[in-house]
XYZ file of C-alpha atoms in Angstrom:
755
model
C 34.292 -101.607 33.049
C 33.025 -99.294 35.938
C 32.854 -95.840 35.462
C 31.020 -92.634 37.059
C 28.307 -91.780 34.711
C 27.391 -88.247 34.666
C 24.516 -86.272 32.278
C 25.613 -82.539 31.071
C 23.652 -79.531 30.151
C 20.207 -80.383 29.730
C 20.595 -83.579 31.176
C 22.646 -82.858 34.312
C 19.614 -83.221 36.115
C 19.337 -86.627 36.101
C 21.357 -87.519 39.174
C 21.957 -91.441 38.663
C 23.183 -93.093 35.749
C 20.642 -95.381 33.465
C 19.798 -98.826 33.997
C 22.499 -100.937 32.301
C 20.473 -103.501 31.333
C 18.315 -100.771 29.665
C 21.153 -99.331 27.856
C 21.797 -102.666 25.985
C 18.233 -102.965 24.016
C 19.016 -99.294 23.059
C 19.876 -98.661 19.238
C 23.390 -97.181 18.823
C 25.998 -96.508 16.949
C 29.290 -97.720 18.965
C 32.663 -96.824 18.373
C 35.400 -98.788 20.473
C 38.414 -101.399 19.891
C 39.227 -101.697 16.720
C 36.734 -99.097 14.920
C 38.291 -96.606 17.830
C 41.805 -97.173 16.174
C 40.275 -95.925 12.889
C 40.048 -92.214 14.337
C 42.812 -89.745 13.177
C 44.269 -87.032 14.719
C 43.043 -84.129 12.795
C 40.101 -81.419 13.217
C 38.921 -78.505 11.302
C 41.773 -77.083 9.243
C 40.113 -73.573 9.265
C 41.549 -73.718 13.015
C 45.395 -73.299 13.590
C 46.071 -74.189 17.141
C 45.901 -78.019 16.933
C 48.577 -78.318 13.568
C 51.345 -76.660 16.449
C 50.397 -79.725 18.919
C 51.919 -83.053 18.008
C 49.463 -85.770 18.346
C 48.845 -89.321 18.247
C 46.737 -92.099 19.535
C 47.708 -95.684 20.537
C 45.994 -98.576 21.107
C 45.700 -99.735 24.589
C 44.371 -102.565 26.742
C 41.022 -100.357 27.133
C 41.127 -98.982 24.170
C 43.219 -96.545 22.902
C 45.175 -93.450 24.503
C 45.038 -89.745 23.166
C 48.331 -87.844 23.971
C 49.671 -84.589 22.567
C 52.951 -83.125 23.280
C 52.727 -79.696 24.053
C 56.449 -78.936 25.368
C 57.039 -76.473 22.919
C 54.486 -74.601 22.562
C 55.845 -71.384 24.226
C 52.986 -69.110 24.747
C 51.543 -71.627 27.144
C 53.315 -70.111 29.653
C 51.517 -66.499 29.769
C 48.183 -68.033 29.783
C 46.540 -68.421 32.877
C 45.526 -71.735 33.813
C 42.163 -72.235 32.810
C 42.573 -70.903 29.612
C 41.908 -73.650 26.853
C 43.259 -72.898 23.325
C 46.102 -75.795 22.119
C 44.694 -79.186 21.728
C 45.168 -82.468 20.604
C 42.297 -83.979 18.322
C 41.260 -87.333 17.294
C 37.921 -87.347 14.691
C 35.673 -89.387 13.414
C 33.888 -88.205 9.410
C 32.636 -89.846 6.762
C 36.049 -90.800 5.735
C 36.805 -93.021 8.331
C 33.219 -94.478 8.837
C 30.216 -95.062 6.728
C 28.092 -94.627 9.118
C 28.500 -90.693 9.038
C 26.805 -88.146 8.495
C 25.417 -89.498 11.858
C 21.583 -89.135 11.899
C 20.702 -86.867 15.055
C 17.399 -87.983 14.961
C 18.670 -91.869 15.826
C 21.152 -91.198 17.748
C 20.475 -87.880 19.855
C 22.723 -88.647 22.719
C 26.305 -89.543 23.245
C 28.561 -90.978 25.717
C 32.158 -91.154 26.014
C 33.927 -93.053 28.743
C 37.413 -92.205 29.226
C 39.774 -91.474 32.209
C 42.702 -89.292 32.449
C 46.240 -90.083 32.520
C 47.923 -87.002 33.176
C 47.427 -84.518 35.694
C 47.027 -81.357 33.489
C 44.710 -83.219 30.805
C 41.550 -81.537 29.584
C 39.184 -83.674 27.508
C 36.388 -82.056 25.298
C 34.715 -82.792 22.621
C 33.140 -80.789 19.658
C 30.752 -81.671 16.842
C 30.869 -80.573 13.664
C 27.714 -79.504 10.907
C 27.135 -77.985 7.989
C 27.622 -74.359 9.223
C 28.529 -74.954 12.652
C 30.163 -76.472 15.769
C 29.475 -77.034 19.655
C 32.076 -77.296 21.883
C 31.721 -78.801 25.758
C 34.112 -79.180 27.799
C 34.463 -81.937 30.271
C 35.492 -82.925 33.469
C 38.905 -85.149 33.573
C 40.370 -86.966 36.557
C 42.319 -89.841 36.695
C 38.565 -92.415 37.357
C 36.814 -93.713 34.610
C 33.564 -91.524 33.830
C 31.047 -91.808 31.091
C 29.786 -88.182 29.581
C 26.612 -88.402 28.169
C 25.252 -85.557 26.457
C 22.874 -84.598 24.365
C 23.254 -83.178 20.527
C 20.711 -81.695 19.014
C 18.591 -78.596 20.801
C 15.294 -78.407 20.335
C 15.887 -81.249 16.916
C 18.947 -79.249 15.677
C 21.436 -80.168 14.110
C 19.504 -82.915 12.460
C 23.036 -84.261 11.476
C 26.715 -83.961 12.547
C 29.568 -84.600 9.452
C 32.698 -84.997 12.032
C 32.669 -85.784 15.554
C 36.275 -84.858 17.369
C 37.781 -85.501 20.761
C 40.468 -82.787 22.302
C 42.884 -83.100 24.838
C 43.937 -79.999 25.923
C 46.767 -78.620 28.110
C 47.599 -75.125 29.825
C 51.111 -76.494 31.098
C 53.935 -77.063 28.685
C 53.940 -81.091 29.001
C 52.691 -84.332 27.977
C 49.256 -84.729 28.231
C 47.380 -88.170 27.651
C 43.806 -89.286 28.267
C 42.394 -93.260 27.815
C 39.364 -93.506 25.682
C 36.948 -97.121 26.270
C 34.231 -96.037 23.807
C 32.285 -93.367 22.016
C 28.466 -94.361 21.762
C 25.983 -92.829 19.923
C 22.559 -94.101 20.970
C 18.848 -93.758 21.671
C 17.126 -91.677 24.320
C 15.504 -93.817 27.596
C 12.129 -92.903 28.323
C 13.099 -91.113 31.214
C 15.789 -89.026 29.487
C 13.319 -88.422 27.001
C 10.826 -86.665 29.874
C 13.382 -84.800 31.416
C 14.020 -83.275 27.968
C 10.280 -82.682 26.914
C 9.850 -80.787 30.889
C 13.508 -78.768 30.191
C 12.488 -77.518 26.995
C 8.845 -76.411 27.642
C 8.379 -73.523 27.620
C 5.203 -71.238 28.663
C 3.478 -69.501 25.763
C 3.724 -65.955 27.859
C 7.333 -66.374 27.793
C 8.237 -68.169 24.894
C 7.940 -65.722 21.993
C 10.798 -62.549 21.972
C 9.313 -59.464 22.717
C 9.064 -56.802 20.042
C 11.523 -53.595 20.259
C 10.976 -50.617 17.917
C 14.106 -49.880 18.591
C 15.909 -53.334 16.386
C 13.354 -51.830 13.912
C 15.210 -48.578 13.666
C 18.968 -49.715 14.354
C 21.675 -51.955 12.532
C 24.381 -52.063 14.690
C 28.066 -51.690 13.478
C 29.912 -52.443 16.866
C 33.602 -52.939 18.368
C 33.985 -54.776 22.047
C 35.947 -53.321 24.823
C 37.154 -54.587 27.422
C 36.205 -52.735 30.934
C 39.108 -53.965 32.967
C 41.555 -53.806 30.081
C 40.586 -50.161 29.729
C 41.827 -49.874 33.969
C 45.115 -51.661 32.944
C 45.711 -49.832 29.599
C 45.142 -45.883 31.055
C 46.924 -47.018 34.217
C 50.151 -48.272 31.323
C 49.847 -44.832 30.029
C 49.225 -42.878 32.637
C 46.108 -41.084 31.764
C 42.815 -40.286 33.285
C 40.557 -43.195 33.034
C 37.976 -41.610 31.324
C 40.424 -39.932 28.961
C 40.968 -43.341 27.406
C 37.313 -43.697 27.116
C 37.191 -40.681 25.296
C 39.813 -41.183 23.078
C 38.529 -44.667 22.628
C 34.677 -43.584 21.476
C 36.193 -40.587 19.900
C 37.913 -43.117 17.249
C 35.045 -45.172 16.932
C 33.027 -42.574 15.898
C 35.405 -41.401 13.256
C 35.520 -45.096 12.027
C 31.575 -45.068 11.515
C 30.504 -47.535 14.236
C 27.827 -46.915 16.427
C 27.888 -49.126 19.087
C 30.046 -50.821 21.767
C 30.054 -54.012 23.168
C 31.531 -53.104 26.803
C 32.874 -56.635 28.424
C 33.236 -56.873 32.040
C 31.132 -53.730 33.187
C 30.491 -55.193 36.365
C 33.669 -54.367 36.991
C 32.893 -50.129 37.061
C 31.567 -48.481 40.263
C 28.013 -47.184 39.660
C 28.699 -43.841 39.079
C 31.267 -44.505 36.506
C 29.199 -46.669 34.673
C 26.709 -43.886 34.383
C 29.130 -41.523 33.371
C 30.458 -44.360 30.534
C 26.450 -44.123 29.587
C 26.959 -40.429 29.508
C 29.665 -40.402 27.267
C 28.766 -42.651 24.675
C 25.745 -40.295 23.912
C 27.954 -37.461 23.892
C 29.655 -39.070 20.839
C 26.476 -40.711 19.160
C 27.145 -44.271 20.574
C 25.303 -46.994 22.067
C 26.878 -49.392 24.660
C 25.907 -52.768 24.864
C 26.871 -53.580 28.502
C 28.419 -57.345 29.123
C 28.154 -59.005 31.963
C 29.252 -62.475 33.744
C 26.180 -62.582 35.893
C 26.660 -65.980 37.989
C 22.834 -67.465 36.297
C 23.444 -70.110 38.860
C 22.734 -67.535 41.874
C 19.692 -65.383 39.644
C 16.946 -66.050 41.424
C 18.053 -65.137 45.146
C 20.455 -62.149 43.604
C 18.801 -61.059 40.233
C 16.515 -58.354 41.726
C 19.643 -56.517 43.289
C 21.278 -57.136 39.999
C 18.704 -55.356 37.819
C 17.831 -52.349 40.251
C 22.143 -51.906 40.413
C 22.788 -52.381 36.628
C 20.035 -52.704 34.423
C 17.260 -49.492 36.357
C 19.567 -46.526 36.216
C 20.044 -46.707 32.724
C 16.472 -47.669 31.589
C 15.377 -44.682 29.738
C 19.083 -43.822 28.778
C 19.992 -43.414 24.845
C 23.553 -44.316 25.426
C 22.572 -48.273 25.792
C 21.439 -50.415 22.761
C 20.700 -53.904 24.700
C 22.138 -55.644 27.715
C 24.206 -59.128 27.166
C 23.956 -60.517 31.105
C 26.254 -63.559 30.458
C 27.832 -64.031 27.692
C 28.018 -67.709 25.676
C 25.335 -68.957 28.828
C 25.449 -72.741 28.780
C 22.388 -74.787 28.151
C 21.598 -75.508 32.010
C 21.096 -71.910 32.345
C 18.555 -71.563 29.935
C 15.217 -71.392 32.445
C 17.731 -68.604 34.146
C 18.061 -66.286 31.271
C 14.561 -66.621 30.500
C 13.619 -65.443 33.626
C 16.435 -62.639 33.316
C 15.276 -61.664 30.054
C 11.453 -61.203 31.666
C 12.538 -59.421 34.830
C 14.582 -57.000 32.634
C 12.025 -56.202 30.318
C 9.368 -55.231 33.021
C 11.592 -51.670 33.992
C 13.181 -51.455 30.786
C 10.867 -51.881 27.871
C 13.172 -49.796 25.829
C 16.477 -52.184 25.544
C 16.383 -55.726 24.601
C 18.068 -58.622 26.577
C 20.563 -60.430 23.817
C 21.916 -63.668 23.631
C 25.333 -64.623 22.438
C 27.410 -67.487 22.085
C 30.907 -68.564 20.800
C 30.378 -70.793 17.491
C 26.592 -71.089 17.519
C 27.300 -73.536 20.091
C 23.558 -73.371 22.155
C 22.218 -70.685 19.650
C 19.422 -73.403 18.236
C 18.543 -73.554 22.146
C 18.343 -69.933 23.416
C 17.777 -67.759 19.692
C 14.124 -68.386 18.945
C 13.192 -66.556 22.801
C 15.048 -62.988 22.251
C 14.958 -60.142 19.790
C 18.165 -60.075 19.130
C 20.989 -63.211 18.838
C 24.201 -63.888 17.941
C 27.340 -65.677 17.407
C 31.198 -65.542 16.692
C 32.038 -66.567 13.237
C 36.360 -66.425 13.822
C 37.731 -67.920 10.478
C 39.142 -65.263 8.626
C 40.538 -67.170 5.661
C 37.276 -68.781 5.177
C 35.032 -65.520 4.859
C 32.878 -67.473 2.504
C 31.816 -69.760 4.808
C 29.897 -67.035 7.269
C 27.228 -67.772 4.285
C 26.758 -71.023 5.380
C 27.111 -70.398 8.508
C 24.213 -67.483 8.184
C 21.827 -69.901 6.010
C 22.012 -72.530 8.932
C 21.406 -70.491 11.943
C 18.903 -67.972 10.176
C 15.666 -70.216 10.563
C 16.234 -71.144 14.003
C 15.318 -67.399 15.216
C 12.759 -66.353 16.900
C 13.068 -62.512 17.114
C 14.353 -59.481 14.974
C 18.129 -59.322 14.357
C 20.600 -61.858 14.110
C 24.716 -60.374 14.913
C 27.787 -61.815 13.652
C 30.879 -61.315 15.505
C 33.771 -61.243 13.316
C 37.340 -61.690 14.068
C 40.127 -59.120 14.077
C 42.505 -59.738 16.833
C 45.279 -62.274 16.627
C 45.805 -64.434 20.365
C 49.037 -65.259 21.691
C 48.692 -68.436 19.992
C 48.531 -66.897 16.481
C 45.289 -67.654 15.848
C 43.030 -67.116 13.940
C 45.604 -65.258 11.458
C 45.105 -61.558 10.658
C 42.357 -61.379 7.842
C 43.572 -59.114 5.128
C 41.170 -56.753 4.135
C 39.630 -57.960 1.484
C 38.755 -60.658 3.405
C 37.530 -58.689 6.038
C 35.541 -56.884 3.411
C 34.145 -60.196 1.761
C 32.714 -61.216 5.159
C 31.235 -58.202 6.069
C 29.133 -57.881 3.206
C 28.459 -61.875 3.236
C 26.851 -60.954 6.439
C 24.341 -58.497 5.546
C 23.502 -60.287 2.014
C 22.944 -63.130 4.312
C 20.401 -61.704 6.737
C 22.236 -60.884 9.861
C 21.087 -57.669 11.148
C 24.056 -56.779 13.119
C 28.125 -56.386 12.931
C 30.565 -56.564 15.443
C 34.218 -57.098 15.466
C 36.369 -58.589 17.871
C 38.149 -56.796 19.289
C 39.225 -53.169 19.851
C 42.257 -52.926 21.913
C 44.296 -54.995 23.948
C 47.257 -55.500 27.097
C 50.403 -56.351 25.288
C 51.259 -60.158 24.859
C 54.624 -59.168 26.702
C 52.952 -57.937 29.521
C 50.922 -61.286 29.648
C 48.184 -60.062 27.400
C 46.657 -62.943 25.634
C 46.251 -61.185 22.117
C 48.764 -59.910 19.910
C 47.054 -57.900 17.815
C 43.540 -55.757 17.467
C 42.288 -53.074 15.957
C 44.594 -50.471 17.806
C 46.422 -52.737 20.090
C 47.564 -51.405 23.448
C 48.183 -48.036 22.923
C 45.016 -46.829 21.120
C 46.821 -45.878 17.373
C 45.583 -48.251 14.252
C 45.855 -51.024 11.892
C 45.105 -51.794 8.157
C 41.509 -53.432 9.357
C 40.415 -50.462 11.156
C 41.005 -48.326 8.777
C 38.736 -50.990 5.959
C 36.373 -50.804 8.627
C 35.825 -47.216 8.607
C 35.610 -46.899 5.028
C 33.269 -49.999 4.187
C 30.865 -48.920 7.204
C 30.892 -45.783 6.075
C 28.744 -46.719 3.163
C 26.903 -49.359 4.455
C 25.592 -47.253 7.911
C 23.987 -44.846 5.251
C 22.102 -48.118 3.723
C 21.811 -49.941 6.501
C 17.732 -49.677 7.347
C 17.417 -50.998 3.407
C 18.819 -53.802 4.959
C 16.922 -54.002 8.274
C 13.314 -53.980 6.373
C 14.932 -56.958 3.883
C 15.152 -61.217 3.828
C 17.160 -63.152 1.698
C 14.845 -64.532 -0.995
C 15.063 -67.911 -1.979
C 14.087 -67.719 -5.575
C 17.616 -67.446 -7.174
C 16.959 -64.777 -10.248
C 13.832 -63.155 -10.146
C 14.181 -60.528 -12.511
C 16.042 -62.703 -14.943
C 19.460 -60.549 -15.200
C 22.133 -61.869 -16.588
C 25.633 -62.512 -15.814
C 29.084 -63.006 -17.463
C 31.894 -63.311 -14.647
C 35.314 -63.360 -15.941
C 37.774 -64.739 -12.850
C 41.400 -63.601 -12.514
C 43.894 -65.922 -14.477
C 46.091 -65.664 -11.155
C 42.266 -66.690 -8.781
C 43.236 -69.584 -5.783
C 39.151 -70.547 -6.662
C 39.017 -74.110 -7.750
C 37.906 -74.476 -11.091
C 34.224 -75.404 -10.185
C 33.918 -72.101 -7.053
C 32.364 -68.868 -8.791
C 33.885 -66.156 -8.522
C 30.796 -64.175 -8.067
C 27.879 -64.217 -5.589
C 24.311 -63.045 -6.471
C 21.985 -62.685 -3.422
C 18.666 -61.732 -3.815
C 16.878 -59.932 -0.884
C 13.323 -58.737 -0.383
C 11.508 -55.796 1.219
C 8.228 -54.418 1.969
C 8.220 -52.961 -1.650
C 11.542 -53.270 -3.048
C 14.333 -55.431 -3.768
C 17.728 -56.117 -3.338
C 20.389 -57.511 -5.668
C 23.788 -57.284 -3.653
C 26.865 -58.953 -5.967
C 29.892 -60.092 -3.787
C 33.841 -61.080 -5.397
C 34.057 -64.477 -4.224
C 38.243 -63.806 -4.800
C 39.542 -62.181 -1.862
C 43.307 -61.832 -3.573
C 42.092 -60.969 -7.302
C 39.581 -58.221 -9.459
C 36.946 -60.099 -10.983
C 35.553 -59.033 -14.515
C 31.328 -58.745 -14.042
C 29.286 -57.793 -17.358
C 25.956 -57.542 -16.105
C 22.582 -56.674 -18.053
C 19.371 -56.166 -16.943
C 15.904 -56.194 -18.312
C 15.086 -53.031 -20.380
C 11.068 -53.362 -19.027
C 10.814 -54.150 -15.160
C 7.348 -55.253 -13.843
C 5.264 -51.862 -12.843
C 7.895 -49.990 -14.311
C 10.425 -50.522 -11.224
C 13.369 -48.337 -11.583
C 17.321 -49.376 -10.631
C 19.499 -47.819 -8.995
C 23.180 -48.158 -7.906
C 22.842 -47.050 -3.259
C 26.620 -46.680 -3.775
C 26.568 -43.808 -5.835
C 25.053 -41.874 -3.273
C 27.471 -42.088 -0.529
C 30.351 -42.283 -2.470
C 29.789 -39.011 -5.173
C 26.650 -38.125 -3.873
C 25.031 -38.932 -7.175
C 21.366 -39.880 -7.762
C 20.551 -41.392 -11.215
C 19.085 -44.702 -12.810
C 21.721 -47.013 -12.949
C 22.260 -48.057 -16.540
C 20.608 -51.261 -18.030
C 24.134 -52.593 -19.194
C 26.783 -52.595 -17.135
C 30.492 -53.593 -16.890
C 32.391 -53.936 -13.580
C 35.800 -54.643 -12.201
C 35.486 -56.201 -8.494
C 38.301 -55.206 -6.555
C 38.721 -58.383 -3.934
C 35.868 -58.910 -1.667
C 33.984 -56.315 -3.399
C 29.993 -55.706 -2.644
C 27.600 -53.566 -5.224
C 24.380 -53.083 -4.464
C 21.172 -51.998 -6.736
C 17.899 -51.067 -5.386
C 14.955 -52.232 -7.768
C 11.606 -50.758 -6.755
C 9.302 -48.360 -8.313
C 9.610 -44.812 -8.717
C 8.197 -43.309 -5.812
C 9.805 -45.822 -3.079
C 13.393 -44.937 -5.126
C 13.013 -41.411 -3.940
C 12.160 -42.221 -0.909
C 15.204 -44.217 -0.083
C 17.084 -41.120 -1.810
C 15.431 -38.892 0.799
C 16.071 -41.560 3.655
C 19.920 -41.596 2.294
C 20.289 -38.094 2.418
C 19.351 -37.509 5.713
C 21.539 -40.583 7.094
C 24.377 -38.916 5.186
C 24.102 -35.388 6.754
C 23.521 -37.052 10.518
C 26.620 -39.142 9.450
C 27.991 -35.809 8.664
C 27.087 -33.965 11.633
C 28.472 -36.879 13.875
C 31.630 -36.686 12.248
C 32.512 -32.713 12.271
C 31.172 -32.839 16.320
C 34.654 -33.215 16.999
C 36.783 -31.510 15.001
C 34.338 -28.216 15.569
C 35.801 -28.470 18.832
C 39.255 -28.698 17.724
C 38.334 -25.440 15.551
C 37.151 -23.730 18.898
C 39.963 -24.368 20.854
C 42.088 -22.624 18.208
C 39.725 -19.503 17.984
C 38.958 -20.472 14.187
C 35.295 -18.774 12.998
C 33.173 -22.331 12.238
C 30.132 -20.136 12.405
C 29.250 -20.586 8.380
C 29.962 -24.392 8.475
C 27.709 -24.896 11.327
C 25.096 -23.377 10.018
C 25.847 -25.655 6.355
C 25.109 -28.635 8.841
C 22.233 -27.698 10.494
C 19.688 -30.709 10.351
C 16.938 -29.099 8.367
C 13.059 -30.768 8.205
C 12.351 -30.589 4.745
C 13.728 -32.530 2.409
C 17.007 -32.611 1.187
C 18.492 -31.760 -2.872
C 21.341 -33.729 -4.058
C 22.285 -30.279 -4.329
C 22.276 -29.403 -0.125
C 23.918 -32.479 0.236
C 26.824 -31.280 -1.793
C 26.862 -28.003 0.082
C 26.910 -30.191 3.445
C 29.716 -31.934 2.012
C 31.511 -28.956 0.707
C 31.488 -27.125 4.163
C 32.872 -30.821 5.832
C 35.688 -30.118 3.342
C 35.851 -26.121 4.521
C 36.564 -27.942 8.188
C 39.195 -30.477 6.915
C 40.820 -27.186 5.179
C 40.504 -24.812 7.954
C 42.298 -27.554 10.037
C 45.358 -27.804 8.077
C 45.347 -24.285 7.075
C 46.556 -23.995 11.153
C 50.061 -25.288 11.890
C 49.613 -24.926 15.133
C 46.961 -28.334 14.102
C 47.896 -29.742 11.355
C 51.690 -29.890 11.481
C 51.562 -31.402 14.938
C 48.940 -33.574 14.236
C 50.956 -34.948 11.310
C 53.735 -35.900 13.922
C 51.568 -37.327 16.183
C 50.083 -39.869 13.342
C 53.776 -40.682 12.528
C 54.630 -41.395 16.215
C 51.472 -43.708 16.398
C 52.155 -45.565 12.702
C 56.241 -45.746 14.638
C 54.994 -47.106 18.401
C 52.306 -49.669 16.876
C 55.593 -51.079 14.655
C 57.620 -51.384 17.777
C 54.827 -53.439 19.397
C 54.408 -55.251 16.080
C 57.830 -56.110 15.962
C 57.978 -56.984 19.758
C 55.141 -59.666 19.322
C 57.125 -61.121 16.183
C 59.708 -61.744 19.014
C 57.484 -63.018 21.109
C 56.201 -65.134 18.096
C 59.766 -66.433 17.761
C 59.786 -67.764 21.068
C 62.424 -64.863 22.249
C 60.144 -64.263 24.836
C 62.804 -62.774 27.361
C 64.105 -60.189 24.750
C 60.645 -59.520 24.397
C 59.695 -58.437 27.750
C 62.875 -56.531 27.798
C 62.165 -54.408 25.110
C 58.250 -54.066 25.130
C 58.003 -52.049 28.418
C 60.925 -49.675 26.687
C 57.573 -48.575 25.006
C 55.639 -47.963 27.123
C 57.198 -44.412 27.871
C 56.678 -43.176 24.490
C 53.435 -44.796 23.712
C 52.453 -42.884 27.317
C 53.728 -39.335 26.058
C 52.048 -40.296 22.270
C 48.831 -40.247 24.487
C 49.672 -36.766 26.777
C 50.467 -35.354 23.514
C 47.690 -35.951 21.610
C 44.971 -34.867 24.307
C 47.350 -31.714 24.875
C 46.585 -30.953 21.254
C 43.167 -31.152 21.472
C 43.000 -29.023 23.975
C 44.329 -26.030 22.057
C 48.534 -26.848 22.607
C 49.600 -27.892 18.970
C 52.408 -24.887 18.687
C 53.917 -26.137 22.673
C 54.181 -29.712 21.884
C 55.558 -29.610 18.334
C 58.926 -30.043 19.640
C 57.934 -32.972 22.103
C 56.381 -34.589 19.522
C 59.004 -34.340 17.040
C 61.365 -35.431 19.872
C 58.857 -38.724 20.342
C 58.939 -39.306 16.312
C 62.889 -39.733 16.379
C 63.728 -41.455 19.907
C 60.404 -43.702 19.053
C 62.016 -45.146 15.363
C 65.466 -45.172 16.961
C 63.539 -48.401 19.761
C 61.802 -49.541 16.821
C 65.544 -50.304 14.418
C 66.719 -51.444 17.786
C 63.625 -54.244 18.399
C 64.225 -54.641 14.371
C 68.027 -55.719 15.079
C 66.415 -58.167 17.350
C 64.297 -59.694 15.452
C 66.650 -59.875 12.438
C 69.421 -61.770 14.992
């Protein structure tokens, strides 16, 4: 069979196919004919979209036809043609073939011979390994093609446990691809030579620079989209920067300190500068994310750096730069060149690498001070542990970040996390060596206005969600303890101090008999140890009896670090404890010599005061708009240079509470604000109910009812801004009217949902 032969990824510079005679002499694992017919129409059970597609594989004269029936997938009507979300899978694993797991050191290259049988069929392949996966989209035409792809990057992964072919569709149709052969083989000499040249990096370009900022700051962030901000601000009829102010205030209130700003290149130079200053004013740092066409970097890179990077090189409103999200393998040298050119003009802020699923992480991560990947498996929060343990050794820099799911696509996937699932994922992330946490995403365009998401942390109208409240609570505590995690690394030793633990699993626990209800992780810092307990049950309480040794080496002491954050108490933890751990809960103990523990108490106290100051800043500005006397509160919260006592920490909390009480003793503020909170929850409910209509394929009803919510969302946003400007009394009646009218609309939507 004649086919066009094409190399992909790091081998794509090979312009001609290999000598057919030379290929016959290579060791290989071949799937064709009957062996290909043994593959199954299955994929990763943690992913949802493929399970909505009817798939079948039929033998053909050339091999096998993989067919997907997409005609009933109505969300495809609203997706861009370039968006690939739904697929029909065909996979092989150890269950189907004894040659799996496949040794990638022996067979590092895969060849796929195929052709498209229908107009909109798009073929992709994904290989999975313990803790990760790599997805590659292939060009699909009606002609026979053989695609050659390198599986391991720098020798990773050493083996794969599953290999999957996927037929994607972007229209509601039946799509088919014919597969003649899948072959895993060893490399030809010219291929090995090309790889050696490709991966060769000069010593001065190899190791990442060290950035003091990354040793001082563990980011807790959310992602926003600059283009989405523009569209939502227009939809709500507010000033572009009023939208950013409301969002930044909300993010700061939820104790986050970083914002990923996607597609920041759509903003003007002036607007970018205003945004960076605005972020700094709220105590936030931005991670601007661009879509630089890296194939043009050699020609235009200097201009891009002058335009986007240099103006903010010394800004405290920047945390890092991301110049191209999820770069492919063939951009490797360009990305390294960009890293070094940016470092020449900005020595404070690193260039980061971020990938989806960890795809090209093994190639890029050794060369970047900060690197990360997405882990969008909310129903399997425990899997983040395996993913981090797999990829952390590949890091060459200072911080590995995890991006967690806080969204639902128009397809209905991934499933919306429960609060305990997200709590467990956050705890697992920090306990297993990650040093950055990002939640995707903060907001979204309504799905009933052709948006790609049904849900996000605040939805289309800057409201709220259960996950946003959960993140605010957890990160309030964890951000105070962040330096402890920054300087500690996971230990290989399971129980260095010989603690004894007895665990009682709930009788209703969904965990299997052989699954542990409690994870215990040990981390080691320069002069301290951390013991991190996590309840593995995301649905039930786990009972734990914990026993520390009566005496520890060097008279070390033990402290429950969360106690200082929660109740502002600092006392040694009892050596015998009984814990009733809520679903997904984490418990962190500090073990160190007395002077070290005292040092960390001071660090925590200082960070608690800083957090209190940051939290009260917005409310102080609000109080001044209503001419409230806050002078004494400001004095109490003012930073001190000397060590802080616990009494002073309690005074700071009392001042914060006094401000809260002062505001709630002012009817012009609290009565109107309560009405706006109620209206916000109703409007959020309207959006979620319309999304449910949309998900039930009542798309016409959803598009008819959706625009009726927009005027109420506009009014809500306008009233929120006017409340902050001191007009609480004047807008109270409008707020009451908004609650009543939006509630009537919600009942109408519920009626349509029921019928």
